Amino acid sequence: MTDTAPRPTLEAVAERAGVSRATVSRVVNGAHGVREALAERVRRAVEELGYVPNQAARSLVTRRHDAVAVVAAEPETRVFADPYFAQQLRGISKELTAHDSQLVLLLTEGREDHARVGRYLAGGHVDGALVFSLHLDDPLPGLVRGAGVPTVFGGRPGWDDGRDDVVYVDSDNRGGARDAVRHLAGLGRTRIAHITGPLDQTSAADRLAGFRDVRADAGQGLVARGDFTSGGGERAMRELLDRRPDLDAVFAANDLTAAGALRVLRERGRRVPDDVAVAGFDDMLPVAEETDPPLTTVRQDIEGMGRLMARLLLRGLDRDPGAGATEPSPAVTPSGVVLPTTLIRRASA
């Protein structure tokens, strides 16, 4: 067995800095009221001794765990395979890391996992939750509310429970879809089809609404159901071509869907963009720039959305009484933030 040196204590830091134990505790726990000269001596002593605060003891003082649950309402096979989730998680992780907070990833493979997630959130392990990729019948919002943890949602809420204190971050899905379809129409395309995402998610429903805003006169057979995956894009594209072989443009609900559609168009001998122009949504560079041809798409700041979700949550926690406020206040300000989108033109349209 290897002997290890004893961990430096709060008392050792106080002795090295020449201050009281209480002063060290206030500095280490981020409390105010310590003169900067003394605080700097404490920080220097902490660094020299390699002191690491005891998280359990610190939580008793601050009522904070420095951990945030990230709840994705999708199975792990989807989360780890879809670059959309990787970008969003990267943004969340960067923001939490910058504030010395840990990310705890919770996935829901099936209905049986919802109760487990609810118990974990209610168990006092985390300071708050970031929840995204919700479906309309998902019980997660109710479970999160029941757990009593501050929460920010990714995406426009699709439920109406009479409360107006929901904080969320979303992109202008409807406006971005309108831009894409108007661009296709501006190229002279008259038989524009749409492959949707899963319509129990508000992002997909909003993109379908944007398509219909521009193509209210779209004929029968120009909309097919997809599921935000390349396989779903392939199936929907085959269905569209079988129903409407004369279509001359496709707006796909996301880039993965568009990538699947492009493969089927190539299999069927349709030239892109000569015969059929194609546009997607997301501008996920690992996908959009590597399709053949490169994909015209609607850019949304996926990583930025993740960072903003985390920032809103942390900002709310800093106003919480447990973080030093003197009067009760809501953990987060009721609000919804909708970020703009941008049409990116490439060779597919």
C-alpha positions as MATLAB code, in Angstrom:
seq = 'MTDTAPRPTLEAVAERAGVSRATVSRVVNGAHGVREALAERVRRAVEELGYVPNQAARSLVTRRHDAVAVVAAEPETRVFADPYFAQQLRGISKELTAHDSQLVLLLTEGREDHARVGRYLAGGHVDGALVFSLHLDDPLPGLVRGAGVPTVFGGRPGWDDGRDDVVYVDSDNRGGARDAVRHLAGLGRTRIAHITGPLDQTSAADRLAGFRDVRADAGQGLVARGDFTSGGGERAMRELLDRRPDLDAVFAANDLTAAGALRVLRERGRRVPDDVAVAGFDDMLPVAEETDPPLTTVRQDIEGMGRLMARLLLRGLDRDPGAGATEPSPAVTPSGVVLPTTLIRRASA';
ca = [
       0.000    0.000    0.000;
       1.305    3.445   -0.896;
       1.284    6.024    1.858;
      -0.293    9.325    0.932;
       0.364   12.682    2.514;
      -2.494   14.080    4.601;
      -4.689   16.580    2.809;
      -4.149   20.224    3.797;
      -6.808   21.477    6.190;
      -8.645   24.767    6.505;
      -6.598   25.436    9.638;
      -3.343   24.922    7.731;
      -4.439   27.460    5.116;
      -5.402   29.938    7.858;
      -2.004   29.528    9.518;
      -0.140   29.977    6.219;
      -2.184   33.088    5.339;
      -2.085   34.542    8.841;
      -5.847   34.896    9.074;
      -8.670   33.239   10.986;
     -10.280   29.984    9.949;
     -13.567   31.858    9.425;
     -11.893   34.210    6.945;
     -10.514   31.279    4.962;
     -13.948   29.668    4.922;
     -15.568   32.840    3.584;
     -13.000   33.204    0.802;
     -13.088   29.534   -0.193;
     -16.890   29.515   -0.296;
     -17.100   32.700   -2.329;
     -18.732   34.829    0.354;
     -18.359   38.597    0.376;
     -17.065   40.888    3.101;
     -13.351   39.957    3.060;
     -10.881   42.708    2.194;
      -9.134   42.041   -1.108;
      -5.660   42.022    0.459;
      -6.682   39.293    2.924;
      -8.553   37.360    0.233;
      -5.452   37.381   -1.965;
      -3.324   36.006    0.904;
      -5.843   33.203    1.381;
      -5.917   32.360   -2.329;
      -2.115   32.279   -2.413;
      -2.005   29.950    0.622;
      -4.632   27.681   -0.968;
      -2.505   27.403   -4.114;
       0.751   26.831   -2.261;
      -0.692   24.090   -0.053;
      -2.862   22.525   -2.753;
      -5.914   22.816   -0.548;
      -9.120   21.326   -2.000;
     -12.387   22.281   -0.251;
     -14.521   19.474    1.114;
     -17.578   19.587   -1.113;
     -19.935   18.149    1.487;
     -18.895   20.720    4.055;
     -19.025   23.481    1.489;
     -22.561   22.501    0.492;
     -23.685   22.848    4.103;
     -22.470   26.447    4.069;
     -23.484   27.516    0.568;
     -26.471   25.191   -0.026;
     -24.941   24.657   -3.471;
     -23.615   21.438   -4.987;
     -21.833   23.013   -7.966;
     -23.495   20.428  -10.196;
     -26.206   20.747  -12.841;
     -28.263   17.913  -14.309;
     -28.581   17.860  -18.095;
     -31.620   15.787  -19.012;
     -32.011   14.659  -22.624;
     -35.368   13.088  -23.345;
     -33.843   10.688  -25.861;
     -32.202    7.229  -25.751;
     -28.418    7.141  -25.529;
     -28.106    5.703  -29.037;
     -29.670    8.898  -30.408;
     -27.786   11.329  -28.150;
     -24.333    9.896  -28.868;
     -24.927    9.440  -32.607;
     -26.462   12.828  -33.469;
     -23.967   15.717  -33.800;
     -26.733   18.147  -32.778;
     -26.604   16.859  -29.212;
     -22.798   16.919  -29.195;
     -22.803   20.611  -30.105;
     -25.446   21.497  -27.548;
     -23.694   19.545  -24.787;
     -20.399   21.209  -25.700;
     -21.958   24.632  -25.209;
     -23.474   23.626  -21.866;
     -20.215   22.072  -20.689;
     -18.161   25.151  -21.598;
     -20.443   27.460  -19.636;
     -20.645   25.205  -16.588;
     -16.876   24.675  -16.579;
     -16.317   28.428  -16.692;
     -18.353   28.669  -13.481;
     -16.665   25.688  -11.791;
     -19.825   23.593  -11.973;
     -20.113   19.943  -12.987;
     -22.356   18.473  -15.680;
     -24.383   15.383  -14.736;
     -25.899   13.777  -17.855;
     -29.207   11.950  -17.432;
     -30.795   10.092  -20.370;
     -34.250    8.559  -20.697;
     -34.158    5.313  -22.657;
     -37.806    4.549  -21.902;
     -40.713    5.410  -19.666;
     -39.247    3.452  -16.778;
     -36.350    5.924  -16.684;
     -38.530    8.941  -15.965;
     -39.191    7.955  -12.366;
     -35.464    7.373  -11.836;
     -34.641   10.838  -13.177;
     -37.369   12.386  -11.022;
     -36.017   10.693   -7.874;
     -32.480   11.835   -8.634;
     -33.513   15.432   -9.165;
     -35.583   15.418   -5.986;
     -32.698   13.913   -4.003;
     -30.790   17.173   -3.635;
     -27.794   16.127   -5.753;
     -27.800   19.092   -8.136;
     -28.491   22.818   -8.081;
     -30.687   22.833  -11.156;
     -31.572   21.124  -14.425;
     -31.298   21.773  -18.151;
     -33.883   19.750  -20.051;
     -34.132   19.405  -23.834;
     -35.524   17.345  -26.724;
     -38.921   17.055  -25.055;
     -41.893   15.409  -26.742;
     -45.436   16.656  -26.301;
     -46.582   13.795  -24.067;
     -43.351   13.701  -22.069;
     -43.850   13.504  -18.271;
     -40.437   15.086  -17.604;
     -41.683   18.680  -17.126;
     -44.048   17.531  -14.389;
     -41.359   15.405  -12.747;
     -38.885   18.279  -12.818;
     -41.454   20.637  -11.341;
     -42.245   18.077   -8.661;
     -38.556   17.803   -7.790;
     -38.502   21.529   -7.065;
     -35.239   22.298   -8.870;
     -34.693   25.444  -10.958;
     -34.937   24.481  -14.621;
     -34.258   25.902  -18.073;
     -35.754   24.098  -21.078;
     -34.211   23.747  -24.510;
     -36.936   24.457  -27.057;
     -40.296   26.185  -26.940;
     -42.555   24.429  -24.427;
     -45.300   22.410  -26.051;
     -47.469   22.051  -22.988;
     -49.897   24.420  -21.285;
     -50.338   23.873  -17.575;
     -51.428   27.404  -16.744;
     -48.004   28.511  -15.507;
     -46.075   31.416  -16.980;
     -42.734   30.919  -15.243;
     -41.147   28.620  -17.845;
     -37.648   29.661  -18.886;
     -36.540   28.325  -22.277;
     -34.091   28.902  -25.105;
     -35.040   28.227  -28.696;
     -34.233   29.204  -32.286;
     -36.593   30.906  -34.716;
     -37.640   27.610  -36.256;
     -40.676   28.982  -38.063;
     -38.867   32.024  -39.448;
     -35.866   29.962  -40.516;
     -38.126   27.519  -42.353;
     -39.822   30.403  -44.160;
     -36.420   31.707  -45.275;
     -35.433   28.301  -46.675;
     -38.678   27.782  -48.573;
     -38.687   31.333  -49.930;
     -35.149   30.747  -51.184;
     -36.220   27.585  -52.987;
     -39.209   29.391  -54.496;
     -36.918   32.240  -55.528;
     -34.917   29.754  -57.581;
     -38.038   29.139  -59.650;
     -39.025   25.884  -57.930;
     -42.782   25.365  -57.911;
     -43.225   21.836  -56.534;
     -41.492   22.158  -53.176;
     -41.827   19.229  -50.780;
     -41.153   19.097  -47.041;
     -39.802   16.251  -44.928;
     -40.816   16.964  -41.350;
     -39.203   16.059  -38.068;
     -41.156   14.223  -35.348;
     -44.258   16.385  -35.009;
     -44.579   15.746  -31.282;
     -41.638   18.153  -30.895;
     -42.254   21.882  -31.191;
     -39.175   22.513  -33.346;
     -40.493   20.160  -36.043;
     -44.036   21.529  -35.765;
     -42.749   25.105  -36.094;
     -40.672   24.237  -39.192;
     -43.717   22.614  -40.797;
     -45.711   25.765  -39.982;
     -42.997   27.886  -41.610;
     -43.168   25.722  -44.745;
     -46.948   26.155  -44.875;
     -46.644   29.916  -44.339;
     -44.914   30.108  -47.731;
     -46.492   27.142  -49.507;
     -50.071   27.344  -48.328;
     -51.085   26.101  -51.773;
     -48.801   23.044  -51.636;
     -50.517   20.188  -53.390;
     -51.374   16.794  -51.981;
     -48.388   14.547  -51.386;
     -45.764   17.243  -50.847;
     -45.309   16.617  -47.102;
     -43.836   13.415  -45.653;
     -43.128   12.521  -42.040;
     -39.496   12.139  -40.913;
     -37.839   11.770  -37.532;
     -34.710   14.005  -37.598;
     -32.515   11.043  -38.664;
     -30.848   10.262  -41.983;
     -32.734    6.958  -42.160;
     -35.998    8.822  -41.706;
     -34.945   11.201  -44.474;
     -34.320    8.277  -46.828;
     -37.705    6.698  -46.128;
     -39.568    9.987  -46.533;
     -37.724   10.884  -49.743;
     -38.651    7.549  -51.335;
     -42.257    8.097  -50.288;
     -42.286   11.599  -51.785;
     -40.776   10.473  -55.093;
     -43.272    7.629  -55.357;
     -46.172   10.034  -54.755;
     -44.871   13.092  -56.596;
     -42.126   12.171  -59.073;
     -42.384   15.688  -60.526;
     -41.210   17.487  -57.358;
     -38.360   19.929  -57.976;
     -37.270   20.972  -54.464;
     -37.161   19.593  -50.921;
     -36.947   21.415  -47.603;
     -35.781   18.908  -44.983;
     -36.437   19.576  -41.299;
     -32.777   19.095  -40.355;
     -29.411   18.363  -41.941;
     -29.403   14.649  -41.142;
     -32.783   14.321  -42.839;
     -31.443   16.233  -45.852;
     -28.391   13.954  -46.032;
     -30.668   10.912  -46.243;
     -32.798   12.610  -48.898;
     -29.720   13.393  -51.007;
     -28.681    9.736  -50.992;
     -32.079    8.634  -52.297;
     -32.156   11.335  -54.962;
     -28.768   10.125  -56.190;
     -30.012    6.502  -56.190;
     -33.043    7.527  -58.271;
     -30.884    9.398  -60.787;
     -32.083   12.870  -59.790;
     -29.415   15.544  -60.161;
     -29.034   18.038  -57.319;
     -29.627   20.919  -57.771;
     -30.422   20.645  -61.521;
     -33.472   18.410  -61.124;
     -34.197   18.812  -57.406;
     -32.897   21.554  -55.099;
     -32.439   20.593  -51.438;
     -32.258   22.680  -48.264;
     -31.868   21.594  -44.639;
     -31.907   23.111  -41.174;
     -29.189   23.340  -38.444;
     -25.943   23.917  -40.383;
     -24.127   21.171  -38.535;
     -20.774   21.446  -40.300;
     -19.808   17.752  -40.016;
     -22.950   17.066  -42.056;
     -23.741   20.135  -44.169;
     -20.285   20.634  -45.662;
     -19.672   16.949  -46.376;
     -22.854   16.065  -48.221;
     -22.671   15.680  -51.996;
     -23.271   18.405  -53.026;
     -22.662   20.618  -49.930;
     -25.947   21.527  -48.301;
     -27.830   24.812  -48.365;
     -29.291   25.042  -44.888;
     -30.582   27.268  -42.103;
     -27.951   27.972  -39.475;
     -28.910   27.996  -35.822;
     -26.329   28.543  -33.090;
     -26.636   25.143  -31.440;
     -23.609   25.503  -29.172;
     -24.655   29.038  -28.304;
     -28.096   27.786  -27.293;
     -26.471   25.348  -24.883;
     -24.285   28.056  -23.382;
     -27.253   30.387  -22.986;
     -29.343   27.707  -21.290;
     -26.583   27.148  -18.735;
     -26.004   30.892  -18.313;
     -29.680   31.579  -17.595;
     -29.793   28.787  -15.034;
     -26.615   29.898  -13.265;
     -27.774   33.503  -13.271;
     -30.986   32.437  -11.589;
     -29.117   30.355   -9.016;
     -26.936   33.344   -8.128;
     -30.122   35.239   -7.228;
     -31.402   32.352   -5.137;
     -31.475   32.808   -1.315;
     -29.230   29.770   -0.936;
     -26.509   31.643   -2.781;
     -26.469   34.581   -0.415;
     -29.554   36.657   -1.227;
     -31.309   38.177    1.766;
     -34.891   37.886    0.507;
     -36.719   35.113   -1.316;
     -36.729   35.505   -5.091;
     -37.543   33.231   -8.020;
     -34.629   31.088   -9.116;
     -35.067   32.222  -12.692;
     -36.834   35.120  -14.338;
     -39.842   34.016  -16.378;
     -38.746   34.371  -19.972;
     -38.258   32.711  -23.297;
     -35.288   33.526  -25.488;
     -35.609   32.913  -29.227;
     -32.356   33.196  -31.174;
     -32.254   34.271  -34.835;
     -31.360   31.951  -37.713;
     -29.452   32.571  -40.952;
     -29.806   30.968  -44.373;
     -26.474   29.540  -45.603;
     -26.338   29.021  -49.372;
     -24.298   26.111  -50.749;
     -24.367   24.000  -53.902;
     -27.476   21.890  -53.151;
     -29.723   24.922  -53.750;
];
